[in-house]
mmCIF file of C-alpha atoms in Angstrom:
data_model
loop_
_atom_site.group_PDB
_atom_site.id
_atom_site.type_symbol
_atom_site.label_atom_id
_atom_site.label_comp_id
_atom_site.label_asym_id
_atom_site.label_seq_id
_atom_site.Cartn_x
_atom_site.Cartn_y
_atom_site.Cartn_z
ATOM 1 C CA MET A 15 -23.409 12.653 11.366
ATOM 2 C CA GLU A 16 -19.639 12.366 11.622
ATOM 3 C CA ASP A 17 -18.386 11.066 14.932
ATOM 4 C CA SER A 18 -14.723 11.887 15.366
ATOM 5 C CA SER A 19 -14.318 8.981 17.746
ATOM 6 C CA LYS A 20 -14.639 6.556 14.816
ATOM 7 C CA LYS A 21 -11.934 6.760 12.182
ATOM 8 C CA ALA A 22 -11.673 5.116 8.784
ATOM 9 C CA LEU A 23 -8.790 4.975 6.320
ATOM 10 C CA LEU A 24 -9.337 4.425 2.609
ATOM 11 C CA VAL A 25 -6.198 3.438 0.708
ATOM 12 C CA LEU A 26 -6.520 3.794 -3.043
ATOM 13 C CA GLY A 27 -4.281 2.182 -5.608
ATOM 14 C CA CYS A 28 -3.369 3.152 -9.142
ATOM 15 C CA PRO A 29 -6.479 4.814 -10.570
ATOM 16 C CA GLU A 30 -6.418 3.196 -14.007
ATOM 17 C CA VAL A 31 -9.348 0.863 -13.282
ATOM 18 C CA PRO A 32 -12.540 2.944 -13.541
ATOM 19 C CA ILE A 33 -14.519 1.384 -10.719
ATOM 20 C CA GLN A 34 -12.013 2.442 -8.072
ATOM 21 C CA MET A 35 -13.094 6.072 -8.040
ATOM 22 C CA ALA A 36 -16.789 5.192 -7.940
ATOM 23 C CA LEU A 37 -16.248 2.722 -5.108
ATOM 24 C CA ALA A 38 -14.110 5.175 -3.162
ATOM 25 C CA LEU A 39 -16.759 7.895 -3.333
ATOM 26 C CA TYR A 40 -19.401 5.353 -2.436
ATOM 27 C CA ALA A 41 -17.395 4.052 0.516
ATOM 28 C CA GLY A 42 -16.657 7.575 1.722
ATOM 29 C CA HIS A 43 -20.316 8.492 1.598
ATOM 30 C CA ASN A 44 -21.426 5.424 3.512
ATOM 31 C CA LEU A 45 -18.673 5.646 6.092
ATOM 32 C CA ILE A 46 -19.660 9.249 6.801
ATOM 33 C CA GLN A 47 -23.290 8.156 7.039
ATOM 34 C CA SER A 48 -22.150 5.520 9.529
ATOM 35 C CA GLY A 49 -20.416 8.153 11.639
ATOM 36 C CA TYR A 50 -16.794 7.770 10.619
ATOM 37 C CA ALA A 51 -14.218 10.464 10.076
ATOM 38 C CA VAL A 52 -12.617 9.319 6.828
ATOM 39 C CA LEU A 53 -9.048 9.880 5.636
ATOM 40 C CA THR A 54 -8.353 8.928 2.011
ATOM 41 C CA ALA A 55 -4.829 8.156 0.828
ATOM 42 C CA GLY A 56 -3.636 7.876 -2.744
ATOM 43 C CA ASN A 57 -1.018 8.952 -5.236
ATOM 44 C CA PRO A 58 -1.138 12.390 -6.927
ATOM 45 C CA SER A 59 -3.299 11.103 -9.806
ATOM 46 C CA VAL A 60 -5.832 9.750 -7.351
ATOM 47 C CA MET A 61 -5.925 13.110 -5.572
ATOM 48 C CA LYS A 62 -6.604 14.949 -8.856
ATOM 49 C CA LEU A 63 -9.391 12.528 -9.736
ATOM 50 C CA ILE A 64 -11.008 12.924 -6.325
ATOM 51 C CA LYS A 65 -10.801 16.721 -6.412
ATOM 52 C CA THR A 66 -12.359 16.706 -9.873
ATOM 53 C CA SER A 67 -15.068 14.176 -9.027
ATOM 54 C CA ASP A 68 -15.912 15.626 -5.612
ATOM 55 C CA PRO A 69 -14.948 19.314 -5.798
ATOM 56 C CA ASP A 70 -16.808 20.297 -2.641
ATOM 57 C CA SER A 71 -15.466 17.309 -0.698
ATOM 58 C CA HIS A 72 -18.907 15.931 0.049
ATOM 59 C CA TYR A 73 -17.789 12.301 0.006
ATOM 60 C CA LEU A 74 -14.074 12.304 0.660
ATOM 61 C CA LYS A 75 -13.328 15.218 2.921
ATOM 62 C CA LYS A 76 -9.755 14.646 4.028
ATOM 63 C CA LEU A 77 -7.021 13.580 1.614
ATOM 64 C CA THR A 78 -3.404 12.614 2.057
ATOM 65 C CA THR A 79 -0.586 10.890 0.239
ATOM 66 C CA LEU A 80 0.150 7.209 0.672
ATOM 67 C CA GLU A 81 3.493 8.026 2.295
ATOM 68 C CA GLN A 82 1.962 10.492 4.744
ATOM 69 C CA SER A 83 -0.760 8.049 5.729
ATOM 70 C CA ILE A 84 1.918 5.466 6.556
ATOM 71 C CA GLU A 85 4.067 7.997 8.387
ATOM 72 C CA GLY A 86 1.001 9.001 10.380
ATOM 73 C CA ILE A 87 0.800 5.457 11.668
ATOM 74 C CA THR A 88 4.527 4.894 12.200
ATOM 75 C CA ASP A 89 5.513 8.351 13.461
ATOM 76 C CA ARG A 90 2.352 9.714 15.100
ATOM 77 C CA ASN A 91 0.614 6.506 16.161
ATOM 78 C CA ASP A 92 -2.493 7.251 14.121
ATOM 79 C CA THR A 93 -5.078 4.519 14.629
ATOM 80 C CA TYR A 94 -8.192 3.574 12.691
ATOM 81 C CA ASP A 95 -11.277 1.541 13.449
ATOM 82 C CA ILE A 96 -11.561 0.372 9.881
ATOM 83 C CA CYS A 97 -9.344 0.393 6.817
ATOM 84 C CA ILE A 98 -10.436 -0.379 3.271
ATOM 85 C CA CYS A 99 -7.662 -0.973 0.749
ATOM 86 C CA PHE A 100 -8.240 -0.988 -3.005
ATOM 87 C CA ALA A 101 -6.007 -3.303 -5.045
ATOM 88 C CA HIS A 102 -6.046 -4.242 -8.695
ATOM 89 C CA ASN A 103 -2.340 -4.914 -9.200
ATOM 90 C CA ASP A 104 0.662 -6.291 -7.382
ATOM 91 C CA ALA A 105 1.596 -2.870 -6.014
ATOM 92 C CA GLY A 106 -1.867 -2.526 -4.491
ATOM 93 C CA ILE A 107 -1.351 -5.772 -2.599
ATOM 94 C CA SER A 108 2.054 -4.537 -1.404
ATOM 95 C CA TYR A 109 0.537 -1.334 -0.044
ATOM 96 C CA ALA A 110 -2.328 -3.243 1.562
ATOM 97 C CA ALA A 111 0.088 -5.708 3.188
ATOM 98 C CA THR A 112 2.163 -2.835 4.538
ATOM 99 C CA ILE A 113 -0.785 -1.081 6.112
ATOM 100 C CA ARG A 114 -2.236 -4.330 7.441
ATOM 101 C CA TYR A 115 1.118 -4.989 9.112
ATOM 102 C CA LEU A 116 1.074 -1.524 10.683
ATOM 103 C CA LEU A 117 -2.591 -1.728 11.763
ATOM 104 C CA PRO A 118 -2.913 -5.235 13.221
ATOM 105 C CA ASP A 119 -5.903 -4.355 15.407
ATOM 106 C CA THR A 120 -7.944 -2.536 12.768
ATOM 107 C CA ARG A 121 -10.866 -4.080 10.928
ATOM 108 C CA PHE A 122 -9.267 -4.521 7.537
ATOM 109 C CA ILE A 123 -10.994 -5.036 4.208
ATOM 110 C CA THR A 124 -9.171 -5.511 0.919
ATOM 111 C CA LEU A 125 -11.157 -4.910 -2.254
ATOM 112 C CA VAL A 126 -9.500 -6.844 -5.077
ATOM 113 C CA PHE A 127 -10.784 -6.012 -8.541
ATOM 114 C CA GLY A 128 -9.660 -5.652 -12.144
ATOM 115 C CA ARG A 129 -9.156 -8.360 -14.765
ATOM 116 C CA GLU A 130 -6.606 -10.287 -12.680
ATOM 117 C CA ALA A 131 -8.559 -10.154 -9.437
ATOM 118 C CA ASP A 132 -8.722 -13.896 -8.860
ATOM 119 C CA THR A 133 -4.984 -14.419 -9.358
ATOM 120 C CA LEU A 134 -4.147 -11.346 -7.341
ATOM 121 C CA SER A 135 -6.246 -12.310 -4.349
ATOM 122 C CA THR A 136 -4.274 -15.567 -3.954
ATOM 123 C CA ARG A 137 -1.246 -13.439 -3.006
ATOM 124 C CA ILE A 138 -2.981 -12.060 0.077
ATOM 125 C CA GLU A 139 -1.503 -13.789 3.104
ATOM 126 C CA TYR A 140 -2.380 -11.280 5.813
ATOM 127 C CA PRO A 141 -5.473 -11.512 8.019
ATOM 128 C CA GLY A 142 -8.599 -9.566 7.173
ATOM 129 C CA GLU A 143 -11.676 -9.611 5.002
ATOM 130 C CA VAL A 144 -11.136 -9.871 1.253
ATOM 131 C CA ILE A 145 -13.705 -9.049 -1.402
ATOM 132 C CA THR A 146 -12.655 -10.275 -4.826
ATOM 133 C CA GLU A 147 -14.513 -9.474 -8.012
ATOM 134 C CA ILE A 148 -13.367 -9.438 -11.628
ATOM 135 C CA ALA A 149 -14.643 -5.939 -12.247
ATOM 136 C CA VAL A 150 -13.312 -3.114 -14.397
ATOM 137 C CA HIS A 151 -16.175 -0.945 -15.609
ATOM 138 C CA ASN A 152 -19.194 -2.222 -13.708
ATOM 139 C CA PRO A 153 -19.049 -1.420 -9.997
ATOM 140 C CA ILE A 154 -22.397 -2.971 -9.080
ATOM 141 C CA PRO A 155 -21.370 -6.552 -8.172
ATOM 142 C CA ILE A 156 -18.448 -5.500 -5.970
ATOM 143 C CA ARG A 157 -20.477 -2.650 -4.515
ATOM 144 C CA ARG A 158 -23.159 -5.141 -3.496
ATOM 145 C CA ARG A 159 -20.571 -7.299 -1.777
ATOM 146 C CA LEU A 160 -19.101 -4.308 0.023
ATOM 147 C CA GLN A 161 -22.617 -3.342 1.106
ATOM 148 C CA GLU A 162 -23.124 -6.819 2.551
ATOM 149 C CA VAL A 163 -19.796 -6.907 4.353
ATOM 150 C CA MET A 164 -20.265 -3.422 5.797
ATOM 151 C CA GLY A 165 -23.970 -3.753 6.512
ATOM 152 C CA TRP A 166 -24.692 -0.743 4.333
ATOM 153 C CA ASP A 167 -27.600 -2.446 2.597
ATOM 154 C CA ALA A 168 -29.397 -2.340 5.957
ATOM 155 C CA LEU A 169 -28.861 1.419 6.157
ATOM 156 C CA LYS A 170 -30.870 1.900 2.995
ATOM 157 C CA SER A 171 -33.866 -0.212 3.983
ATOM 158 C CA MET B 11 7.297 12.792 -4.261
ATOM 159 C CA GLY B 12 9.367 10.951 -1.740
ATOM 160 C CA CYS B 13 13.000 11.444 -0.900
ATOM 161 C CA ILE B 14 14.153 8.375 -2.815
ATOM 162 C CA GLU B 15 13.064 9.747 -6.158
ATOM 163 C CA GLU B 16 15.257 12.791 -5.590
ATOM 164 C CA LEU B 17 18.373 10.693 -5.073
ATOM 165 C CA THR B 18 20.713 9.191 -7.654
ATOM 166 C CA TYR B 19 19.748 5.568 -8.157
ATOM 167 C CA ASP B 20 20.265 2.639 -10.494
ATOM 168 C CA ILE B 21 17.271 0.602 -11.586
ATOM 169 C CA LEU B 22 18.366 -3.039 -11.486
ATOM 170 C CA ALA B 23 14.997 -4.465 -12.479
ATOM 171 C CA LYS B 24 11.447 -3.286 -12.968
ATOM 172 C CA GLY B 25 8.011 -4.731 -13.584
ATOM 173 C CA LEU B 26 8.560 -7.410 -10.970
ATOM 174 C CA SER B 27 5.989 -8.744 -8.586
ATOM 175 C CA PHE B 28 6.933 -8.116 -4.992
ATOM 176 C CA PRO B 29 7.804 -11.804 -4.333
ATOM 177 C CA GLU B 30 10.008 -11.764 -7.444
ATOM 178 C CA SER B 31 11.875 -8.738 -6.123
ATOM 179 C CA ARG B 32 12.531 -10.578 -2.854
ATOM 180 C CA GLN B 33 13.790 -13.641 -4.729
ATOM 181 C CA PHE B 34 16.078 -11.484 -6.848
ATOM 182 C CA ILE B 35 17.743 -9.949 -3.813
ATOM 183 C CA GLU B 36 18.039 -13.263 -1.997
ATOM 184 C CA LYS B 37 19.601 -14.841 -5.067
ATOM 185 C CA HIS B 38 22.061 -12.117 -6.027
ATOM 186 C CA TYR B 39 23.290 -10.655 -2.738
ATOM 187 C CA ASP B 40 25.202 -12.257 0.067
ATOM 188 C CA GLU B 41 24.423 -9.711 2.745
ATOM 189 C CA THR B 42 20.665 -9.432 3.170
ATOM 190 C CA TYR B 43 18.400 -8.148 5.901
ATOM 191 C CA GLN B 44 14.725 -8.466 6.730
ATOM 192 C CA ILE B 45 13.086 -5.112 7.307
ATOM 193 C CA LYS B 46 9.635 -4.368 8.696
ATOM 194 C CA PRO B 47 7.138 -2.640 6.382
ATOM 195 C CA GLY B 48 6.952 1.083 7.056
ATOM 196 C CA THR B 49 10.599 1.297 8.151
ATOM 197 C CA LYS B 50 12.191 4.446 6.756
ATOM 198 C CA LEU B 51 14.917 4.089 4.163
ATOM 199 C CA PHE B 52 16.407 7.289 2.741
ATOM 200 C CA GLY B 53 13.496 9.077 4.392
ATOM 201 C CA ASP B 54 10.697 7.075 2.755
ATOM 202 C CA PRO B 55 8.689 4.269 4.339
ATOM 203 C CA LEU B 56 9.418 0.878 2.795
ATOM 204 C CA ILE B 57 6.393 -0.694 1.139
ATOM 205 C CA GLY B 58 5.955 -4.393 0.687
ATOM 206 C CA ILE B 59 4.718 -7.753 1.798
ATOM 207 C CA PRO B 60 6.606 -8.784 4.921
ATOM 208 C CA PRO B 61 9.312 -9.840 5.242
ATOM 209 C CA ILE B 62 10.841 -7.132 3.071
ATOM 210 C CA VAL B 63 14.344 -8.211 2.109
ATOM 211 C CA ILE B 64 17.028 -5.710 1.195
ATOM 212 C CA GLY B 65 20.617 -6.317 0.182
ATOM 213 C CA ILE B 66 23.803 -4.466 1.029
ATOM 214 C CA GLU B 67 26.994 -4.550 -0.993
ATOM 215 C CA GLY B 68 29.655 -2.340 0.518
ATOM 216 C CA ASP B 69 27.956 1.024 0.829
ATOM 217 C CA MET B 70 25.302 0.233 -1.792
ATOM 218 C CA ILE B 71 21.767 -0.627 -0.704
ATOM 219 C CA ILE B 72 19.553 -2.737 -2.960
ATOM 220 C CA PHE B 73 15.876 -2.646 -2.137
ATOM 221 C CA PRO B 74 12.353 -2.914 -3.591
ATOM 222 C CA PHE B 75 10.611 0.362 -4.387
ATOM 223 C CA VAL B 76 6.887 0.065 -5.027
ATOM 224 C CA LYS B 77 5.010 2.561 -7.189
ATOM 225 C CA PRO B 78 1.202 2.233 -7.279
ATOM 226 C CA CYS B 79 0.947 2.361 -11.078
ATOM 227 C CA HIS B 80 4.293 0.887 -12.082
ATOM 228 C CA GLY B 81 4.835 -2.070 -9.790
ATOM 229 C CA THR B 82 8.028 -2.951 -8.013
ATOM 230 C CA PHE B 83 11.418 -1.580 -8.999
ATOM 231 C CA LEU B 84 14.677 -2.860 -7.637
ATOM 232 C CA LEU B 85 16.817 0.154 -6.867
ATOM 233 C CA ARG B 86 20.444 0.504 -5.877
ATOM 234 C CA ILE B 87 21.491 3.623 -4.010
ATOM 235 C CA GLN B 88 24.790 4.520 -2.417
ATOM 236 C CA GLY B 89 24.485 5.376 1.236
ATOM 237 C CA LEU B 90 27.092 4.427 3.791
ATOM 238 C CA GLU B 91 25.171 5.917 6.685
ATOM 239 C CA GLU B 92 21.963 4.073 5.779
ATOM 240 C CA ALA B 93 23.889 0.861 5.161
ATOM 241 C CA GLU B 94 25.453 1.047 8.597
ATOM 242 C CA ARG B 95 22.098 1.810 10.183
ATOM 243 C CA ILE B 96 20.562 -1.260 8.536
ATOM 244 C CA ARG B 97 23.500 -3.399 9.581
ATOM 245 C CA GLN B 98 22.885 -2.345 13.168
ATOM 246 C CA THR B 99 19.082 -2.518 13.221
ATOM 247 C CA GLY B 100 18.070 -4.990 10.506
ATOM 248 C CA ASN B 101 17.540 -8.701 10.914
ATOM 249 C CA ARG B 102 20.364 -10.340 8.994
ATOM 250 C CA VAL B 103 19.234 -13.423 7.113
ATOM 251 C CA THR B 104 22.382 -14.679 5.425
ATOM 252 C CA ASP B 105 26.072 -14.007 5.187
ATOM 253 C CA LYS B 106 27.129 -16.844 2.946
ATOM 254 C CA LYS B 107 28.084 -16.889 -0.717
ATOM 255 C CA LYS B 108 25.600 -18.785 -2.840
#
């Protein structure tokens, strides 16, 4: 189902908020179903969580570090059709802003979650779609909104 | 691990938001430059909300260093070669004493 002509980048933040991992696996699954080749970037803790949660790489097949994903864009001109950034703290917004700056022509979605989601989302000044939900343990409301934005609810019906 | 973490550095401040780190540099340093996100500094891409502001004091470079789980640190690292490179390629924003 994967079509290498369509590329997606998932950028994960600090993994301390539980819903991030669930949403990342969910997004990876649906992007693959939609024909995207998906690259997932995160820090070493994120990588360990993914490899433990998805040991056969069913949902997130290709992993890289945050630095390497950025260097891929700046040094090798990597391009993506869509990028989804996960942010629940100030650092997450900084990473998202960096990648948005480097990928001005990419469809760009920022998922803002955690207890401070509303405050955090006011700091986003770059163009793109923003989904904000005060969510820590329950992924369902933000998942529904991601489904709507991505049209994934239609895939299921 | 990036190159920066393998260097000798001073932590001037930590736990800042990114805008606070920019304000700190603008307030405390006379020689400042705007740098584009993703620009390499000591071998690592700079992370941050543009414009990223870094300061130079002699051969010391003061810049924000973002860690996903620990927020923004303000680091100071000695590097004459990097300082000269930034002086030549960066967008200088001020050269006046505050």
